[in-house]
Amino acid sequence: MSTPNNDKGLAPFDAGKDSCGVGFVAHVKNKKSHSIVSQGLDILESLAHRGACGCEENTGDGAGILMQTPDKFLRKAVATAGFSLPQIGSYGAGMVFLPKDSAQASAIKAIWSKVATEEKLEILGWRKVPVDNSMLGPTALRSEPAIELAFVGTGSAGLKDQDAFDRRLYLLRKRVEGLVRGADLSQKSLFYVCGLNTRTLIYKGMLTPDQVRQYFPDLSDPDMESALALTHSRFSTNTFPSWDLAHPFRYLAHNGEINTLRGNINWMHAREALFKSEFFPGEEMKRLLPIIPEGGSDTSALDNAVELLFMAGRGLPHAMMMLIPEPWSGHSQMPKAKKDFYRYHASLMEPWDGPASVAFSDGRMIGAVLDRNGLRPSRITLTKDDL
């Protein structure tokens, strides 16, 4: 055991853990396999020392995995639930945390159906996610939600392409979230949508890294295939652990902290009245607000900002470079075109700054970015077998 380094009982700086564990594995030629999912979980389990647990060793701060939509597995899974899926790209899927009370869960599903009808989308069905919670500690069990997969079809919306469908799913989710926040439901705090789109699926919870594979038996199915897997083990520093604040979020997983968070959120709120987008015309943009709901973590706030920029037409790397720019102004070797990019976007968005290593994916690409000071260094390796 480490001894204090002064009479105030402060432990040596090297005596404890610091910050989250984040990693990903991907096949650069987009070859899907169950091996990628399994290796992603191997990474996660190897990062157990980067996560945290409370006084109960079997209650974690949170852990999870993001992968490409596992179409083969989902078709098999929904067949046992009594419905079928259209071709991949024509349905959205997402894990949803719901109240344990069946009446309140049904009330929330009714909200989904109502909003989907208004948006000319179709609820294809719900599938209860099998879980094994036998290893969870009392704290995680007390706050455990019911977990289901929601499936949404294009309906009669007349959407021109897959990206347009994803934007309509974004609008559906934001509207449902707003209505549930205002509903008179005692367990509405359990409600959370881990993600809802056509390209990715997220399994996460208030778990330790070693619990994820066992808690979600789906992840061990040979038909659970992906060409990428982004995993995260959480060490909660500025918020309490909870099921919804586990990473990965809808687009990213984060090691570090956003020190400029309050200013970033305030600026986003201030800009909302000025938001305009060809992809969300008229009153649609207002139905997306607030972009950053109250009560989240720094990473959830950043993820919501990334999602808005991405859904409004920017590429994911573009959005990440806007939010977490390099130290460009005094960089003598940076090409002028890149400096001009940063100079232009500095007038649109202030940096989300802090010690940060952020990995991100939209299901088509996967990457990472560091904070401007490199205070959360990360490394990448390309193997001879295209991983």
Short mmCIF file of C-alpha atoms in Angstrom, two decimals:
data_model
loop_
_atom_site.label_atom_id
_atom_site.label_comp_id
_atom_site.label_asym_id
_atom_site.label_seq_id
_atom_site.Cartn_x
_atom_site.Cartn_y
_atom_site.Cartn_z
CA MET A 1 0.00 0.00 0.00
CA SER A 2 1.29 3.47 -0.83
CA THR A 3 2.20 5.76 2.05
CA PRO A 4 1.10 9.40 2.21
CA ASN A 5 3.64 11.92 1.02
CA ASN A 6 2.84 14.56 3.61
CA ASP A 7 1.11 15.04 6.93
CA LYS A 8 -2.25 15.83 5.27
CA GLY A 9 -2.66 12.24 4.11
CA LEU A 10 -2.35 12.90 0.38
CA ALA A 11 -1.33 9.81 -1.56
CA PRO A 12 1.55 9.92 -4.06
CA PHE A 13 0.47 11.00 -7.53
CA ASP A 14 1.31 7.56 -8.94
CA ALA A 15 -0.71 5.61 -6.40
CA GLY A 16 -4.06 5.59 -8.20
CA LYS A 17 -5.77 5.25 -11.53
CA ASP A 18 -6.57 8.16 -13.77
CA SER A 19 -9.22 8.54 -16.40
CA CYS A 20 -11.13 6.21 -18.67
CA GLY A 21 -10.04 3.44 -20.99
CA VAL A 22 -10.92 3.76 -24.65
CA GLY A 23 -9.92 1.70 -27.68
CA PHE A 24 -11.10 0.37 -31.01
CA VAL A 25 -10.35 -2.33 -33.54
CA ALA A 26 -11.33 -2.10 -37.20
CA HIS A 27 -10.77 -3.93 -40.47
CA VAL A 28 -9.56 -1.24 -42.85
CA LYS A 29 -11.14 -3.00 -45.87
CA ASN A 30 -14.52 -3.16 -44.11
CA LYS A 31 -14.55 -6.95 -43.78
CA LYS A 32 -17.20 -7.81 -41.21
CA SER A 33 -16.73 -10.70 -38.78
CA HIS A 34 -17.65 -11.81 -35.29
CA SER A 35 -13.92 -11.77 -34.53
CA ILE A 36 -13.90 -7.96 -34.64
CA VAL A 37 -16.66 -7.78 -32.03
CA SER A 38 -14.89 -10.35 -29.87
CA GLN A 39 -11.57 -8.49 -30.17
CA GLY A 40 -13.32 -5.27 -29.23
CA LEU A 41 -14.51 -6.93 -26.04
CA ASP A 42 -10.98 -8.27 -25.48
CA ILE A 43 -9.74 -4.66 -25.62
CA LEU A 44 -12.45 -3.63 -23.18
CA GLU A 45 -11.57 -6.36 -20.71
CA SER A 46 -7.89 -5.43 -20.98
CA LEU A 47 -8.83 -1.86 -19.99
CA ALA A 48 -10.43 -2.90 -16.70
CA HIS A 49 -7.66 -1.09 -14.81
CA ARG A 50 -8.70 2.16 -16.52
CA GLY A 51 -12.26 2.00 -15.26
CA ALA A 52 -13.70 2.36 -11.77
CA CYS A 53 -15.98 0.56 -9.40
CA GLY A 54 -17.53 1.72 -6.16
CA CYS A 55 -17.33 0.13 -2.75
CA GLU A 56 -18.94 -2.86 -4.49
CA GLU A 57 -16.41 -4.41 -6.83
CA ASN A 58 -19.25 -5.71 -9.01
CA THR A 59 -20.77 -2.26 -9.61
CA GLY A 60 -18.90 -0.35 -12.31
CA ASP A 61 -18.90 3.22 -13.56
CA GLY A 62 -19.95 2.04 -17.00
CA ALA A 63 -18.70 0.13 -20.02
CA GLY A 64 -19.88 -0.64 -23.52
CA ILE A 65 -19.25 -1.29 -27.19
CA LEU A 66 -20.31 0.38 -30.47
CA MET A 67 -20.33 -1.61 -33.71
CA GLN A 68 -21.77 -1.53 -37.20
CA THR A 69 -25.41 -2.62 -37.44
CA PRO A 70 -25.18 -6.45 -37.20
CA ASP A 71 -27.79 -7.12 -39.87
CA LYS A 72 -27.46 -10.92 -39.93
CA PHE A 73 -27.90 -11.17 -36.17
CA LEU A 74 -30.78 -8.69 -36.01
CA ARG A 75 -32.78 -10.53 -38.69
CA LYS A 76 -32.50 -13.71 -36.67
CA ALA A 77 -33.35 -11.91 -33.42
CA VAL A 78 -36.49 -10.17 -34.66
CA ALA A 79 -37.81 -13.36 -36.27
CA THR A 80 -38.22 -14.81 -32.77
CA ALA A 81 -39.91 -11.55 -31.71
CA GLY A 82 -42.55 -11.99 -34.42
CA PHE A 83 -41.66 -9.45 -37.10
CA SER A 84 -39.22 -8.99 -39.99
CA LEU A 85 -36.89 -6.31 -41.31
CA PRO A 86 -36.56 -4.66 -44.73
CA GLN A 87 -33.18 -4.49 -46.44
CA ILE A 88 -30.28 -3.02 -44.48
CA GLY A 89 -30.27 0.77 -44.71
CA SER A 90 -34.07 0.85 -44.79
CA TYR A 91 -34.53 0.32 -41.05
CA GLY A 92 -33.15 2.05 -37.99
CA ALA A 93 -32.28 0.17 -34.83
CA GLY A 94 -31.37 1.34 -31.37
CA MET A 95 -31.07 0.13 -27.81
CA VAL A 96 -33.54 1.83 -25.49
CA PHE A 97 -33.54 1.91 -21.68
CA LEU A 98 -37.11 1.83 -20.34
CA PRO A 99 -38.86 1.89 -16.94
CA LYS A 100 -39.16 -1.45 -15.18
CA ASP A 101 -42.84 -0.67 -14.61
CA SER A 102 -44.60 -2.20 -17.63
CA ALA A 103 -47.38 0.42 -17.69
CA GLN A 104 -44.88 3.28 -17.83
CA ALA A 105 -42.80 1.47 -20.47
CA SER A 106 -45.97 1.05 -22.54
CA ALA A 107 -46.76 4.76 -22.14
CA ILE A 108 -43.33 5.64 -23.53
CA LYS A 109 -43.76 3.21 -26.43
CA ALA A 110 -47.08 4.90 -27.18
CA ILE A 111 -45.23 8.22 -27.44
CA TRP A 112 -42.83 6.60 -29.91
CA SER A 113 -45.75 5.36 -32.02
CA LYS A 114 -47.48 8.74 -32.01
CA VAL A 115 -44.38 10.69 -33.03
CA ALA A 116 -43.40 8.09 -35.64
CA THR A 117 -46.84 8.43 -37.23
CA GLU A 118 -46.50 12.23 -37.27
CA GLU A 119 -43.08 11.90 -38.93
CA LYS A 120 -44.49 9.35 -41.44
CA LEU A 121 -42.22 6.61 -40.10
CA GLU A 122 -43.21 3.09 -39.04
CA ILE A 123 -42.45 1.31 -35.77
CA LEU A 124 -41.53 -2.17 -37.04
CA GLY A 125 -41.37 -3.71 -33.58
CA TRP A 126 -39.63 -4.02 -30.24
CA ARG A 127 -37.36 -6.81 -29.06
CA LYS A 128 -36.52 -7.44 -25.40
CA VAL A 129 -32.75 -7.67 -25.03
CA PRO A 130 -31.79 -10.79 -23.05
CA VAL A 131 -29.52 -9.95 -20.12
CA ASP A 132 -27.75 -11.87 -17.36
CA ASN A 133 -27.62 -9.59 -14.32
CA SER A 134 -26.51 -12.28 -11.87
CA MET A 135 -23.08 -10.68 -11.49
CA LEU A 136 -24.26 -7.10 -10.87
CA GLY A 137 -23.75 -5.37 -7.53
CA PRO A 138 -26.68 -3.98 -5.52
CA THR A 139 -26.21 -0.38 -6.72
CA ALA A 140 -26.23 -1.33 -10.40
CA LEU A 141 -29.23 -3.60 -9.85
CA ARG A 142 -31.26 -0.90 -8.09
CA SER A 143 -30.95 1.43 -11.08
CA GLU A 144 -31.08 -1.22 -13.83
CA PRO A 145 -33.61 -0.33 -16.56
CA ALA A 146 -35.59 -2.64 -18.79
CA ILE A 147 -33.68 -2.89 -22.09
CA GLU A 148 -35.22 -3.30 -25.53
CA LEU A 149 -34.21 -2.81 -29.14
CA ALA A 150 -36.45 -0.50 -31.16
CA PHE A 151 -36.79 -0.94 -34.93
CA VAL A 152 -38.13 1.82 -37.18
CA GLY A 153 -38.90 1.67 -40.91
CA THR A 154 -39.07 4.39 -43.56
CA GLY A 155 -42.86 4.23 -43.67
CA SER A 156 -44.42 6.71 -46.06
CA ALA A 157 -41.91 9.50 -45.45
CA GLY A 158 -40.63 9.41 -49.02
CA LEU A 159 -36.99 9.79 -48.00
CA LYS A 160 -34.51 10.04 -50.86
CA ASP A 161 -31.56 8.23 -49.31
CA GLN A 162 -30.12 6.57 -46.20
CA ASP A 163 -28.70 9.82 -44.81
CA ALA A 164 -32.11 11.46 -45.09
CA PHE A 165 -33.60 8.52 -43.18
CA ASP A 166 -30.98 8.90 -40.43
CA ARG A 167 -31.86 12.58 -40.11
CA ARG A 168 -35.55 11.69 -39.74
CA LEU A 169 -34.63 9.10 -37.08
CA TYR A 170 -32.67 11.85 -35.29
CA LEU A 171 -35.75 14.07 -35.33
CA LEU A 172 -37.91 11.19 -34.08
CA ARG A 173 -35.57 10.49 -31.18
CA LYS A 174 -35.22 14.12 -30.13
CA ARG A 175 -38.97 14.65 -30.17
CA VAL A 176 -39.62 11.49 -28.14
CA GLU A 177 -36.97 12.51 -25.60
CA GLY A 178 -38.59 15.93 -25.18
CA LEU A 179 -42.07 14.49 -24.70
CA VAL A 180 -40.88 11.91 -22.17
CA ARG A 181 -39.03 14.61 -20.19
CA GLY A 182 -42.34 16.46 -19.86
CA ALA A 183 -44.46 13.37 -19.11
CA ASP A 184 -45.93 12.58 -15.70
CA LEU A 185 -44.07 9.30 -15.21
CA SER A 186 -42.34 8.47 -11.95
CA GLN A 187 -39.71 6.27 -13.66
CA LYS A 188 -38.99 8.50 -16.66
CA SER A 189 -35.41 8.99 -15.44
CA LEU A 190 -34.77 5.39 -16.51
CA PHE A 191 -35.61 6.25 -20.12
CA TYR A 192 -32.66 6.72 -22.46
CA VAL A 193 -32.02 6.05 -26.15
CA CYS A 194 -28.47 4.74 -26.61
CA GLY A 195 -28.70 5.38 -30.34
CA LEU A 196 -31.13 5.17 -33.24
CA ASN A 197 -29.81 5.03 -36.80
CA THR A 198 -29.21 2.75 -39.76
CA ARG A 199 -25.46 2.19 -39.38
CA THR A 200 -24.46 1.50 -35.76
CA LEU A 201 -25.64 -0.34 -32.66
CA ILE A 202 -24.50 0.23 -29.07
CA TYR A 203 -24.53 -2.14 -26.11
CA LYS A 204 -23.65 -0.43 -22.84
CA GLY A 205 -24.62 -0.06 -19.20
CA MET A 206 -23.53 0.60 -15.63
CA LEU A 207 -21.13 -2.32 -15.85
CA THR A 208 -17.49 -3.18 -15.32
CA PRO A 209 -15.52 -4.12 -18.46
CA ASP A 210 -15.53 -7.79 -17.46
CA GLN A 211 -19.33 -7.81 -17.14
CA VAL A 212 -20.29 -6.57 -20.62
CA ARG A 213 -19.82 -9.85 -22.49
CA GLN A 214 -21.72 -11.86 -19.85
CA TYR A 215 -24.46 -9.29 -19.25
CA PHE A 216 -25.35 -9.15 -22.98
CA PRO A 217 -25.44 -12.74 -24.36
CA ASP A 218 -26.18 -11.22 -27.79
CA LEU A 219 -22.51 -10.21 -28.06
CA SER A 220 -21.36 -13.85 -28.07
CA ASP A 221 -23.62 -14.87 -30.97
CA PRO A 222 -21.51 -15.84 -34.04
CA ASP A 223 -23.85 -13.80 -36.26
CA MET A 224 -23.00 -10.61 -34.33
CA GLU A 225 -20.67 -9.22 -37.00
CA SER A 226 -19.01 -5.88 -37.62
CA ALA A 227 -15.92 -4.44 -39.33
CA LEU A 228 -15.30 -2.09 -36.39
CA ALA A 229 -15.75 -2.08 -32.62
CA LEU A 230 -15.32 0.95 -30.35
CA THR A 231 -15.16 0.18 -26.63
CA HIS A 232 -14.93 2.18 -23.42
CA SER A 233 -14.39 1.66 -19.71
CA ARG A 234 -15.54 4.63 -17.64
CA PHE A 235 -13.83 6.34 -14.70
CA SER A 236 -16.43 8.84 -13.52
CA THR A 237 -14.83 12.07 -12.29
CA ASN A 238 -17.35 14.89 -12.68
CA THR A 239 -20.68 13.01 -12.59
CA PHE A 240 -22.06 10.03 -10.73
CA PRO A 241 -22.15 6.64 -12.46
CA SER A 242 -25.40 5.78 -14.23
CA TRP A 243 -26.64 3.48 -16.98
CA ASP A 244 -27.17 6.26 -19.52
CA LEU A 245 -23.80 7.97 -19.00
CA ALA A 246 -21.78 4.87 -19.90
CA HIS A 247 -19.84 5.17 -23.14
CA PRO A 248 -19.75 4.85 -26.10
CA PHE A 249 -22.29 7.54 -26.79
CA ARG A 250 -23.99 7.79 -30.16
CA TYR A 251 -20.84 8.85 -32.01
CA LEU A 252 -17.92 8.91 -29.61
CA ALA A 253 -16.09 7.61 -26.58
CA HIS A 254 -13.86 9.88 -24.53
CA ASN A 255 -10.94 9.67 -22.14
CA GLY A 256 -10.43 12.91 -20.25
CA GLU A 257 -12.44 15.99 -19.35
CA ILE A 258 -13.85 19.04 -21.13
CA ASN A 259 -12.72 21.91 -18.92
CA THR A 260 -14.54 24.56 -20.95
CA LEU A 261 -17.85 22.71 -20.65
CA ARG A 262 -20.08 25.36 -19.05
CA GLY A 263 -19.05 27.98 -21.60
CA ASN A 264 -19.48 25.51 -24.47
CA ILE A 265 -23.00 24.59 -23.35
CA ASN A 266 -23.98 28.23 -22.78
CA TRP A 267 -22.78 29.20 -26.27
CA MET A 268 -24.72 26.31 -27.81
CA HIS A 269 -27.89 27.43 -26.00
CA ALA A 270 -27.31 31.02 -27.11
CA ARG A 271 -26.99 29.98 -30.76
CA GLU A 272 -30.16 27.87 -30.86
CA ALA A 273 -32.35 30.80 -31.88
CA LEU A 274 -30.11 31.31 -34.95
CA PHE A 275 -29.97 27.69 -36.12
CA LYS A 276 -30.93 27.11 -39.76
CA SER A 277 -30.42 24.05 -41.94
CA GLU A 278 -31.71 22.91 -45.31
CA PHE A 279 -32.03 19.43 -43.80
CA PHE A 280 -34.39 20.62 -41.03
CA PRO A 281 -36.56 23.30 -42.65
CA GLY A 282 -39.23 25.40 -41.01
CA GLU A 283 -40.35 24.22 -37.60
CA GLU A 284 -38.29 21.00 -37.75
CA MET A 285 -35.22 22.69 -36.30
CA LYS A 286 -37.20 23.92 -33.30
CA ARG A 287 -38.37 20.37 -32.63
CA LEU A 288 -34.73 19.31 -32.17
CA LEU A 289 -34.19 21.68 -29.25
CA PRO A 290 -32.61 21.62 -26.77
CA ILE A 291 -29.56 20.21 -28.52
CA ILE A 292 -27.83 19.58 -25.18
CA PRO A 293 -30.31 18.49 -22.48
CA GLU A 294 -29.58 19.27 -18.85
CA GLY A 295 -28.16 16.64 -16.54
CA GLY A 296 -25.66 14.92 -18.81
CA SER A 297 -21.90 14.54 -18.59
CA ASP A 298 -19.24 16.49 -20.47
CA THR A 299 -18.96 13.66 -23.00
CA SER A 300 -22.71 13.44 -23.56
CA ALA A 301 -22.77 17.21 -24.19
CA LEU A 302 -19.92 16.93 -26.70
CA ASP A 303 -21.62 13.98 -28.38
CA ASN A 304 -24.83 15.99 -28.81
CA ALA A 305 -22.86 18.84 -30.39
CA VAL A 306 -21.09 16.42 -32.75
CA GLU A 307 -24.41 14.84 -33.69
CA LEU A 308 -25.97 18.21 -34.59
CA LEU A 309 -23.05 19.20 -36.84
CA PHE A 310 -23.02 15.77 -38.46
CA MET A 311 -26.77 15.65 -39.05
CA ALA A 312 -26.70 19.17 -40.48
CA GLY A 313 -24.46 17.99 -43.31
CA ARG A 314 -20.84 18.06 -42.16
CA GLY A 315 -18.64 14.99 -42.26
CA LEU A 316 -17.70 13.44 -38.94
CA PRO A 317 -13.97 14.38 -39.17
CA HIS A 318 -15.07 17.92 -40.13
CA ALA A 319 -17.25 18.16 -37.01
CA MET A 320 -14.51 16.80 -34.74
CA MET A 321 -11.96 19.29 -36.13
CA MET A 322 -14.40 22.15 -35.51
CA LEU A 323 -14.95 21.17 -31.90
CA ILE A 324 -11.45 20.01 -30.95
CA PRO A 325 -9.06 22.03 -33.14
CA GLU A 326 -5.31 21.60 -33.22
CA PRO A 327 -3.11 24.46 -31.88
CA TRP A 328 -2.98 25.97 -35.34
CA SER A 329 -2.27 29.69 -35.01
CA GLY A 330 1.46 29.39 -34.21
CA HIS A 331 2.07 26.16 -36.07
CA SER A 332 4.85 27.00 -38.54
CA GLN A 333 4.65 23.69 -40.44
CA MET A 334 0.87 23.44 -40.86
CA PRO A 335 -0.28 23.93 -44.49
CA LYS A 336 -2.04 27.22 -45.16
CA ALA A 337 -5.23 25.50 -46.32
CA LYS A 338 -5.52 23.72 -42.98
CA LYS A 339 -4.84 26.91 -41.03
CA ASP A 340 -7.50 28.64 -43.07
CA PHE A 341 -9.94 25.84 -42.18
CA TYR A 342 -9.32 26.37 -38.48
CA ARG A 343 -9.35 30.17 -38.76
CA TYR A 344 -12.72 30.14 -40.52
CA HIS A 345 -14.35 27.71 -38.09
CA ALA A 346 -13.01 29.62 -35.07
CA SER A 347 -15.59 32.26 -35.96
CA LEU A 348 -18.37 29.66 -35.79
CA MET A 349 -17.44 27.50 -32.81
CA GLU A 350 -15.17 27.95 -29.80
CA PRO A 351 -12.96 24.96 -28.86
CA TRP A 352 -14.25 22.27 -26.53
CA ASP A 353 -11.00 22.16 -24.62
CA GLY A 354 -9.44 19.94 -21.97
CA PRO A 355 -7.31 16.86 -21.61
CA ALA A 356 -9.02 14.59 -24.09
CA SER A 357 -8.56 11.60 -26.35
CA VAL A 358 -11.75 11.09 -28.32
CA ALA A 359 -12.48 8.10 -30.54
CA PHE A 360 -15.44 8.44 -32.92
CA SER A 361 -17.40 6.49 -35.52
CA ASP A 362 -20.53 6.79 -37.65
CA GLY A 363 -20.39 3.16 -38.77
CA ARG A 364 -18.69 4.09 -42.05
CA MET A 365 -15.41 5.34 -40.62
CA ILE A 366 -13.63 5.24 -37.29
CA GLY A 367 -10.95 7.57 -35.98
CA ALA A 368 -9.59 9.51 -33.04
CA VAL A 369 -8.49 13.02 -32.14
CA LEU A 370 -6.37 14.43 -29.32
CA ASP A 371 -6.69 17.65 -27.35
CA ARG A 372 -4.50 20.55 -28.47
CA ASN A 373 -1.94 19.92 -25.71
CA GLY A 374 -1.72 16.15 -26.14
CA LEU A 375 -2.53 15.61 -22.46
CA ARG A 376 -4.27 12.29 -23.20
CA PRO A 377 -1.84 10.63 -25.64
CA SER A 378 -3.06 7.69 -27.69
CA ARG A 379 -1.45 5.38 -30.20
CA ILE A 380 -2.52 3.39 -33.25
CA THR A 381 -1.11 0.29 -34.94
CA LEU A 382 -1.83 -1.11 -38.40
CA THR A 383 -1.21 -4.86 -38.68
CA LYS A 384 -0.28 -6.89 -41.77
CA ASP A 385 -3.77 -8.46 -41.82
CA ASP A 386 -5.49 -5.08 -42.30
CA LEU A 387 -6.49 -4.43 -38.68
#
